[in-house]
Amino acid sequence: MTDWKAEAERLDKADPLARYRGDFLLDDDLAYLDGNSLGALPRATPARIEGVVQEEWGKGLISSWNTANWIDLPQRVGAKIAPLVGAHENEIVVADSVSVNLFKLISAALSMRDGRKVVLSEPGNFPTDLYMIDGLEGQGLAQRRLAERDGIEAALDNDVALLLLTHVHYKSGEMFDMARLTKAAHDAGALVLWDLSHSVGAVPVDLNGAGADFAVGCGYKYLNGGPGAPGFAFVAQRHHDGLQQPLSGWMGHAKPFEFSDDYRPAPGVDQLLCGTPPILSMSALEVGVDLMTGIGIDALVKKSRQLSEFTRAAMAQALPELPCISPDEPERRGSQLSFRHDHAYELCQALIARKVIGDFRAPDILRLGFAPAYVRFADCWRAVSELRDILESGEWQKAEYAERAPVT
Amino acid sequence: MTDWKAEAERLDKADPLARYRGDFLLDDDLAYLDGNSLGALPRATPARIEGVVQEEWGKGLISSWNTANWIDLPQRVGAKIAPLVGAHENEIVVADSVSVNLFKLISAALSMRDGRKVVLSEPGNFPTDLYMIDGLEGQGLAQRRLAERDGIEAALDNDVALLLLTHVHYKSGEMFDMARLTKAAHDAGALVLWDLSHSVGAVPVDLNGAGADFAVGCGYKYLNGGPGAPGFAFVAQRHHDGLQQPLSGWMGHAKPFEFSDDYRPAPGVDQLLCGTPPILSMSALEVGVDLMTGIGIDALVKKSRQLSEFTRAAMAQALPELPCISPDEPERRGSQLSFRHDHAYELCQALIARKVIGDFRAPDILRLGFAPAYVRFADCWRAVSELRDILESGEWQKAEYAERAPVT
């Protein structure tokens, strides 16, 4: 039997990323394994936000659009995200939410595949991805088709305009082979839109290497942009000229301050800007992104895999009664592991009471996420050992752990 | 000849709202007449944001969705905006940007007027309003029609699904008679969507009194929500049941945390939520809204009219060569005055150099806004006297004042 506690200590000591935990505001006794839902607060963020609020807004007032370069934030932060996902700097812009960006890019894809209306996805995809297809279906512009993941390639027929998949599944952690599915879609004459919400900053993503057409991603998970941070959108350079999408707001106009009556899209991804961007939230996102690019994606990926692999092995040995539904091979999963249990909700609450924060996904999944910038191997071992204790002692049966909060 | 300086002093002394200027971070020697573009920073905002960042995000982490009630912010702030615009608390929600909310509500209106596709507006409306009609026209779902304001009622025929107007014109400050135009649209079988971006918090708005169907509004002008603060959306209660719009994101689902494959809209305006809301920006907005509702809309409107009327009269006497293009009667205009001059841009820059902040709107408009919560009559007089000095001295001809910034 492996001494997992000693092994965790050994790995933490050897961890080249260990020093980055101090860049986040996290109590030493907190095992935060939910950075895949809401990333931790970078220590540099409060000062930056105070500066944006007090100096830029408070003192600079309206002039800060120019003097503090608020106007360039969407492109600047987009360019910084680019190296994390294998994109060129001019292919990404930060704007709105993931949901709104999905709407723009599904629309853009449909307009490039005249005569085809089917948007193909998988059942159980993150809901907002499916709902945004529904929205366009309600407009009569799209037709939703779902195929189980092993049937996706077979479902790619001549009616499919777009394949829309979440690269790393939010619930199972399973990761698609981006290059293979992109090629399959292209072979069928369809375009591909990848949702990188559970990927960016934690797993290897090479959008251009895979030949991807479109992508969206989330700012508040591994990018540590804060609650409800704006999302980002990627459009491959070869599609910039023909790009067309219906959320044609004034900030996406070629010359917004000409106040013309007629919409003329800005070049490239700039047309994906719609309304005035939320500067406070976007500034916080920039701090989080700077931290991730400072560490570098290769080091992040390497540690992410070590963390999840350590946890998977320790859980399998210590708690074989809790089946892991995530793939066994690190290169086939994201930076998370999901375990099935009939009382996953109660287990999760009991863990939280012990300062081990994971989360629950209905109906029966306990999800542990491994944000490589600040999670320690000792945190992973604590999750395993506390969980074993909670199960063996029956503590999870306490009535208080069954009470449901509005957001679970 | 009136002694306007003395009159300003008298009015400031008698101003029951004078004490509220201290609630904003504004230098004493700054005449900030651009609150109609970006509202000033409430002194309470930095502490609130620090709390949201450090305590709620930093320490509460993911649990703050419940414990800090992040999940209720959109409805809570919406309910607080309601009394400022004559709405019921359950008729307003804060979400996304004005542009995105326009898209939702134009779509909603079109779906309620089957067979009609025309969206009627006026040329020279704020661009994003027109561009969002263009977006739906590009989808084949809408048809844009523009009529000059004196021809709007004549243009309301059987093809018009929706009349979309900005209540107070961003450039001229002219205010529509909301009740009259709403009735005219209804008489023609059309619905009405009012853009309150330049109205809310400064002019009397009675959405339900006028029988309005839909409205949107801006959080970063008179509501002092900070740069790019989220917008709000209003739907009259009678339309809640039939409401349908295409930006069907997961936060607008009846049960978002069931993670169902199929979209089922939340009741009422809650379905207008789309993606995860930007909590930092939305929290800042709440502080600004609290300040405005604390003062009360009647007092704000009264002072707004006094300020603009004082300025109009002083300008007319001191600088008759600068024609005011805003209506003469306070009840026919918003909380701003616009003056035409061939060198309006340079005049504006020269004013800014003297710490009198107004703004320029292409091609030839100098715009002065009167945010009643913090603008003093002395500020208005300073604008007039500095402007006279800048014109008489020829100072505006300095080369530096002609240099154009990206955001003008």
PDB file of C-alpha atoms in Angstrom, chain B residues 133-294:
ATOM      1  CA  ILE B 133     -32.353  46.019 -35.798  1.00  0.00           C
ATOM      2  CA  ASP B 134     -29.805  45.508 -38.596  1.00  0.00           C
ATOM      3  CA  GLY B 135     -28.625  42.333 -36.869  1.00  0.00           C
ATOM      4  CA  LEU B 136     -32.131  40.887 -36.904  1.00  0.00           C
ATOM      5  CA  GLU B 137     -32.631  42.103 -40.460  1.00  0.00           C
ATOM      6  CA  GLY B 138     -29.486  40.175 -41.420  1.00  0.00           C
ATOM      7  CA  GLN B 139     -31.146  37.089 -39.935  1.00  0.00           C
ATOM      8  CA  GLY B 140     -34.172  37.747 -42.153  1.00  0.00           C
ATOM      9  CA  LEU B 141     -36.368  38.316 -39.127  1.00  0.00           C
ATOM     10  CA  ALA B 142     -36.817  42.078 -39.090  1.00  0.00           C
ATOM     11  CA  GLN B 143     -37.151  44.925 -41.532  1.00  0.00           C
ATOM     12  CA  ARG B 144     -35.777  48.286 -40.533  1.00  0.00           C
ATOM     13  CA  ARG B 145     -37.799  51.401 -41.224  1.00  0.00           C
ATOM     14  CA  LEU B 146     -36.717  54.897 -40.230  1.00  0.00           C
ATOM     15  CA  ALA B 147     -38.906  57.970 -40.032  1.00  0.00           C
ATOM     16  CA  GLU B 148     -37.996  61.463 -38.888  1.00  0.00           C
ATOM     17  CA  ARG B 149     -39.532  62.228 -35.524  1.00  0.00           C
ATOM     18  CA  ASP B 150     -42.369  64.340 -36.865  1.00  0.00           C
ATOM     19  CA  GLY B 151     -43.257  61.533 -39.262  1.00  0.00           C
ATOM     20  CA  ILE B 152     -43.194  58.628 -36.850  1.00  0.00           C
ATOM     21  CA  GLU B 153     -46.912  58.499 -36.241  1.00  0.00           C
ATOM     22  CA  ALA B 154     -47.608  58.564 -39.981  1.00  0.00           C
ATOM     23  CA  ALA B 155     -45.151  55.699 -40.504  1.00  0.00           C
ATOM     24  CA  LEU B 156     -46.984  53.440 -38.065  1.00  0.00           C
ATOM     25  CA  ASP B 157     -48.859  51.189 -40.478  1.00  0.00           C
ATOM     26  CA  ASN B 158     -50.024  47.575 -40.350  1.00  0.00           C
ATOM     27  CA  ASP B 159     -46.546  46.240 -41.082  1.00  0.00           C
ATOM     28  CA  VAL B 160     -44.964  47.698 -37.965  1.00  0.00           C
ATOM     29  CA  ALA B 161     -44.334  45.108 -35.251  1.00  0.00           C
ATOM     30  CA  LEU B 162     -42.325  47.369 -32.983  1.00  0.00           C
ATOM     31  CA  LEU B 163     -41.599  51.036 -32.443  1.00  0.00           C
ATOM     32  CA  LEU B 164     -38.090  51.370 -30.997  1.00  0.00           C
ATOM     33  CA  LEU B 165     -37.134  54.809 -29.764  1.00  0.00           C
ATOM     34  CA  THR B 166     -34.610  56.326 -27.432  1.00  0.00           C
ATOM     35  CA  HIS B 167     -36.618  58.363 -24.969  1.00  0.00           C
ATOM     36  CA  VAL B 168     -34.035  61.143 -24.627  1.00  0.00           C
ATOM     37  CA  HIS B 169     -31.912  61.643 -27.735  1.00  0.00           C
ATOM     38  CA  TYR B 170     -28.222  61.193 -26.973  1.00  0.00           C
ATOM     39  CA  LYS B 171     -27.186  64.072 -29.192  1.00  0.00           C
ATOM     40  CA  SER B 172     -29.938  66.680 -29.087  1.00  0.00           C
ATOM     41  CA  GLY B 173     -31.331  65.880 -25.660  1.00  0.00           C
ATOM     42  CA  GLU B 174     -34.842  66.013 -27.116  1.00  0.00           C
ATOM     43  CA  MET B 175     -37.315  63.864 -25.206  1.00  0.00           C
ATOM     44  CA  PHE B 176     -40.198  61.967 -26.746  1.00  0.00           C
ATOM     45  CA  ASP B 177     -43.690  62.078 -25.286  1.00  0.00           C
ATOM     46  CA  MET B 178     -43.655  58.476 -24.153  1.00  0.00           C
ATOM     47  CA  ALA B 179     -47.365  58.193 -23.446  1.00  0.00           C
ATOM     48  CA  ARG B 180     -48.409  59.727 -26.773  1.00  0.00           C
ATOM     49  CA  LEU B 181     -46.108  57.635 -28.938  1.00  0.00           C
ATOM     50  CA  THR B 182     -46.847  54.463 -27.013  1.00  0.00           C
ATOM     51  CA  LYS B 183     -50.548  55.018 -27.616  1.00  0.00           C
ATOM     52  CA  ALA B 184     -49.989  55.760 -31.300  1.00  0.00           C
ATOM     53  CA  ALA B 185     -48.017  52.539 -31.694  1.00  0.00           C
ATOM     54  CA  HIS B 186     -50.637  50.510 -29.854  1.00  0.00           C
ATOM     55  CA  ASP B 187     -53.393  52.060 -31.976  1.00  0.00           C
ATOM     56  CA  ALA B 188     -51.524  50.756 -35.016  1.00  0.00           C
ATOM     57  CA  GLY B 189     -51.208  47.293 -33.485  1.00  0.00           C
ATOM     58  CA  ALA B 190     -47.505  47.683 -32.768  1.00  0.00           C
ATOM     59  CA  LEU B 191     -45.538  47.209 -29.569  1.00  0.00           C
ATOM     60  CA  VAL B 192     -43.104  49.745 -28.117  1.00  0.00           C
ATOM     61  CA  LEU B 193     -39.548  49.407 -26.804  1.00  0.00           C
ATOM     62  CA  TRP B 194     -38.088  52.454 -25.072  1.00  0.00           C
ATOM     63  CA  ASP B 195     -34.357  52.921 -24.685  1.00  0.00           C
ATOM     64  CA  LEU B 196     -33.997  54.785 -21.385  1.00  0.00           C
ATOM     65  CA  SER B 197     -30.201  55.045 -21.461  1.00  0.00           C
ATOM     66  CA  HIS B 198     -30.227  58.841 -21.320  1.00  0.00           C
ATOM     67  CA  SER B 199     -33.320  59.043 -19.123  1.00  0.00           C
ATOM     68  CA  VAL B 200     -33.087  56.789 -16.099  1.00  0.00           C
ATOM     69  CA  GLY B 201     -32.155  58.656 -12.945  1.00  0.00           C
ATOM     70  CA  ALA B 202     -32.592  62.142 -14.405  1.00  0.00           C
ATOM     71  CA  VAL B 203     -35.962  62.589 -16.089  1.00  0.00           C
ATOM     72  CA  PRO B 204     -39.484  61.475 -15.185  1.00  0.00           C
ATOM     73  CA  VAL B 205     -40.244  58.060 -16.645  1.00  0.00           C
ATOM     74  CA  ASP B 206     -43.505  56.247 -16.067  1.00  0.00           C
ATOM     75  CA  LEU B 207     -43.330  53.060 -18.094  1.00  0.00           C
ATOM     76  CA  ASN B 208     -46.537  51.564 -16.736  1.00  0.00           C
ATOM     77  CA  GLY B 209     -48.348  54.889 -16.771  1.00  0.00           C
ATOM     78  CA  ALA B 210     -47.526  55.184 -20.462  1.00  0.00           C
ATOM     79  CA  GLY B 211     -48.461  51.559 -21.125  1.00  0.00           C
ATOM     80  CA  ALA B 212     -44.997  50.730 -22.440  1.00  0.00           C
ATOM     81  CA  ASP B 213     -44.311  47.156 -23.466  1.00  0.00           C
ATOM     82  CA  PHE B 214     -40.533  46.928 -23.244  1.00  0.00           C
ATOM     83  CA  ALA B 215     -37.600  49.060 -22.175  1.00  0.00           C
ATOM     84  CA  VAL B 216     -33.848  48.882 -21.797  1.00  0.00           C
ATOM     85  CA  GLY B 217     -31.506  51.206 -19.979  1.00  0.00           C
ATOM     86  CA  CYS B 218     -27.899  51.922 -19.196  1.00  0.00           C
ATOM     87  CA  GLY B 219     -26.148  51.416 -15.873  1.00  0.00           C
ATOM     88  CA  TYR B 220     -23.121  53.659 -16.334  1.00  0.00           C
ATOM     89  CA  LYS B 221     -24.651  57.062 -16.963  1.00  0.00           C
ATOM     90  CA  TYR B 222     -26.983  58.613 -14.371  1.00  0.00           C
ATOM     91  CA  LEU B 223     -27.008  55.363 -12.365  1.00  0.00           C
ATOM     92  CA  ASN B 224     -23.280  55.697 -11.682  1.00  0.00           C
ATOM     93  CA  GLY B 225     -22.585  51.992 -12.062  1.00  0.00           C
ATOM     94  CA  GLY B 226     -19.074  52.390 -13.458  1.00  0.00           C
ATOM     95  CA  PRO B 227     -17.523  51.927 -16.907  1.00  0.00           C
ATOM     96  CA  GLY B 228     -19.418  49.330 -18.903  1.00  0.00           C
ATOM     97  CA  ALA B 229     -21.820  48.565 -16.047  1.00  0.00           C
ATOM     98  CA  PRO B 230     -24.480  46.055 -17.117  1.00  0.00           C
ATOM     99  CA  GLY B 231     -27.729  47.295 -18.605  1.00  0.00           C
ATOM    100  CA  PHE B 232     -31.273  46.533 -17.571  1.00  0.00           C
ATOM    101  CA  ALA B 233     -34.355  45.250 -19.319  1.00  0.00           C
ATOM    102  CA  PHE B 234     -38.044  45.876 -18.609  1.00  0.00           C
ATOM    103  CA  VAL B 235     -40.980  43.769 -19.752  1.00  0.00           C
ATOM    104  CA  ALA B 236     -44.504  44.816 -18.774  1.00  0.00           C
ATOM    105  CA  GLN B 237     -46.130  42.191 -16.598  1.00  0.00           C
ATOM    106  CA  ARG B 238     -48.895  41.508 -19.125  1.00  0.00           C
ATOM    107  CA  HIS B 239     -46.275  40.154 -21.544  1.00  0.00           C
ATOM    108  CA  HIS B 240     -44.516  37.880 -19.064  1.00  0.00           C
ATOM    109  CA  ASP B 241     -46.431  34.764 -20.018  1.00  0.00           C
ATOM    110  CA  GLY B 242     -45.849  34.940 -23.753  1.00  0.00           C
ATOM    111  CA  LEU B 243     -42.250  36.080 -23.482  1.00  0.00           C
ATOM    112  CA  GLN B 244     -39.834  34.393 -25.867  1.00  0.00           C
ATOM    113  CA  GLN B 245     -36.382  35.470 -26.959  1.00  0.00           C
ATOM    114  CA  PRO B 246     -33.454  33.736 -28.611  1.00  0.00           C
ATOM    115  CA  LEU B 247     -30.606  34.426 -26.152  1.00  0.00           C
ATOM    116  CA  SER B 248     -31.720  31.449 -24.112  1.00  0.00           C
ATOM    117  CA  GLY B 249     -28.714  31.000 -21.862  1.00  0.00           C
ATOM    118  CA  TRP B 250     -28.516  28.735 -18.853  1.00  0.00           C
ATOM    119  CA  MET B 251     -29.056  31.524 -16.303  1.00  0.00           C
ATOM    120  CA  GLY B 252     -32.466  32.211 -17.879  1.00  0.00           C
ATOM    121  CA  HIS B 253     -33.532  28.597 -17.460  1.00  0.00           C
ATOM    122  CA  ALA B 254     -36.298  27.781 -14.993  1.00  0.00           C
ATOM    123  CA  LYS B 255     -33.926  25.404 -13.162  1.00  0.00           C
ATOM    124  CA  PRO B 256     -30.350  26.140 -14.222  1.00  0.00           C
ATOM    125  CA  PHE B 257     -28.793  23.716 -11.794  1.00  0.00           C
ATOM    126  CA  GLU B 258     -30.771  20.768 -13.070  1.00  0.00           C
ATOM    127  CA  PHE B 259     -28.459  20.917 -16.106  1.00  0.00           C
ATOM    128  CA  SER B 260     -31.217  19.654 -18.356  1.00  0.00           C
ATOM    129  CA  ASP B 261     -30.623  19.224 -22.101  1.00  0.00           C
ATOM    130  CA  ASP B 262     -33.732  21.211 -22.947  1.00  0.00           C
ATOM    131  CA  TYR B 263     -34.364  24.879 -22.427  1.00  0.00           C
ATOM    132  CA  ARG B 264     -37.376  25.809 -20.302  1.00  0.00           C
ATOM    133  CA  PRO B 265     -37.534  29.552 -19.683  1.00  0.00           C
ATOM    134  CA  ALA B 266     -37.647  30.967 -16.183  1.00  0.00           C
ATOM    135  CA  PRO B 267     -40.836  32.911 -15.465  1.00  0.00           C
ATOM    136  CA  GLY B 268     -41.075  36.594 -16.360  1.00  0.00           C
ATOM    137  CA  VAL B 269     -38.017  38.751 -16.876  1.00  0.00           C
ATOM    138  CA  ASP B 270     -35.776  36.095 -15.319  1.00  0.00           C
ATOM    139  CA  GLN B 271     -35.615  34.418 -18.726  1.00  0.00           C
ATOM    140  CA  LEU B 272     -33.720  37.492 -19.957  1.00  0.00           C
ATOM    141  CA  LEU B 273     -30.693  36.363 -17.997  1.00  0.00           C
ATOM    142  CA  CYS B 274     -28.392  34.625 -20.396  1.00  0.00           C
ATOM    143  CA  GLY B 275     -24.855  33.801 -19.229  1.00  0.00           C
ATOM    144  CA  THR B 276     -23.269  34.109 -15.799  1.00  0.00           C
ATOM    145  CA  PRO B 277     -23.597  37.754 -14.665  1.00  0.00           C
ATOM    146  CA  PRO B 278     -20.441  39.855 -14.098  1.00  0.00           C
ATOM    147  CA  ILE B 279     -20.608  40.135 -10.314  1.00  0.00           C
ATOM    148  CA  LEU B 280     -17.981  42.866  -9.847  1.00  0.00           C
ATOM    149  CA  SER B 281     -19.599  45.215 -12.344  1.00  0.00           C
ATOM    150  CA  MET B 282     -23.083  44.396 -11.114  1.00  0.00           C
ATOM    151  CA  SER B 283     -22.165  45.043  -7.479  1.00  0.00           C
ATOM    152  CA  ALA B 284     -20.783  48.460  -8.405  1.00  0.00           C
ATOM    153  CA  LEU B 285     -24.042  49.199 -10.180  1.00  0.00           C
ATOM    154  CA  GLU B 286     -26.008  48.359  -7.058  1.00  0.00           C
ATOM    155  CA  VAL B 287     -24.158  51.035  -5.088  1.00  0.00           C
ATOM    156  CA  GLY B 288     -24.913  53.646  -7.744  1.00  0.00           C
ATOM    157  CA  VAL B 289     -28.580  52.678  -7.910  1.00  0.00           C
ATOM    158  CA  ASP B 290     -28.893  52.755  -4.126  1.00  0.00           C
ATOM    159  CA  LEU B 291     -27.640  56.326  -4.136  1.00  0.00           C
ATOM    160  CA  MET B 292     -30.159  57.410  -6.762  1.00  0.00           C
ATOM    161  CA  THR B 293     -33.138  55.736  -5.121  1.00  0.00           C
ATOM    162  CA  GLY B 294     -32.009  57.191  -1.792  1.00  0.00           C
TER     163      GLY B 294
END
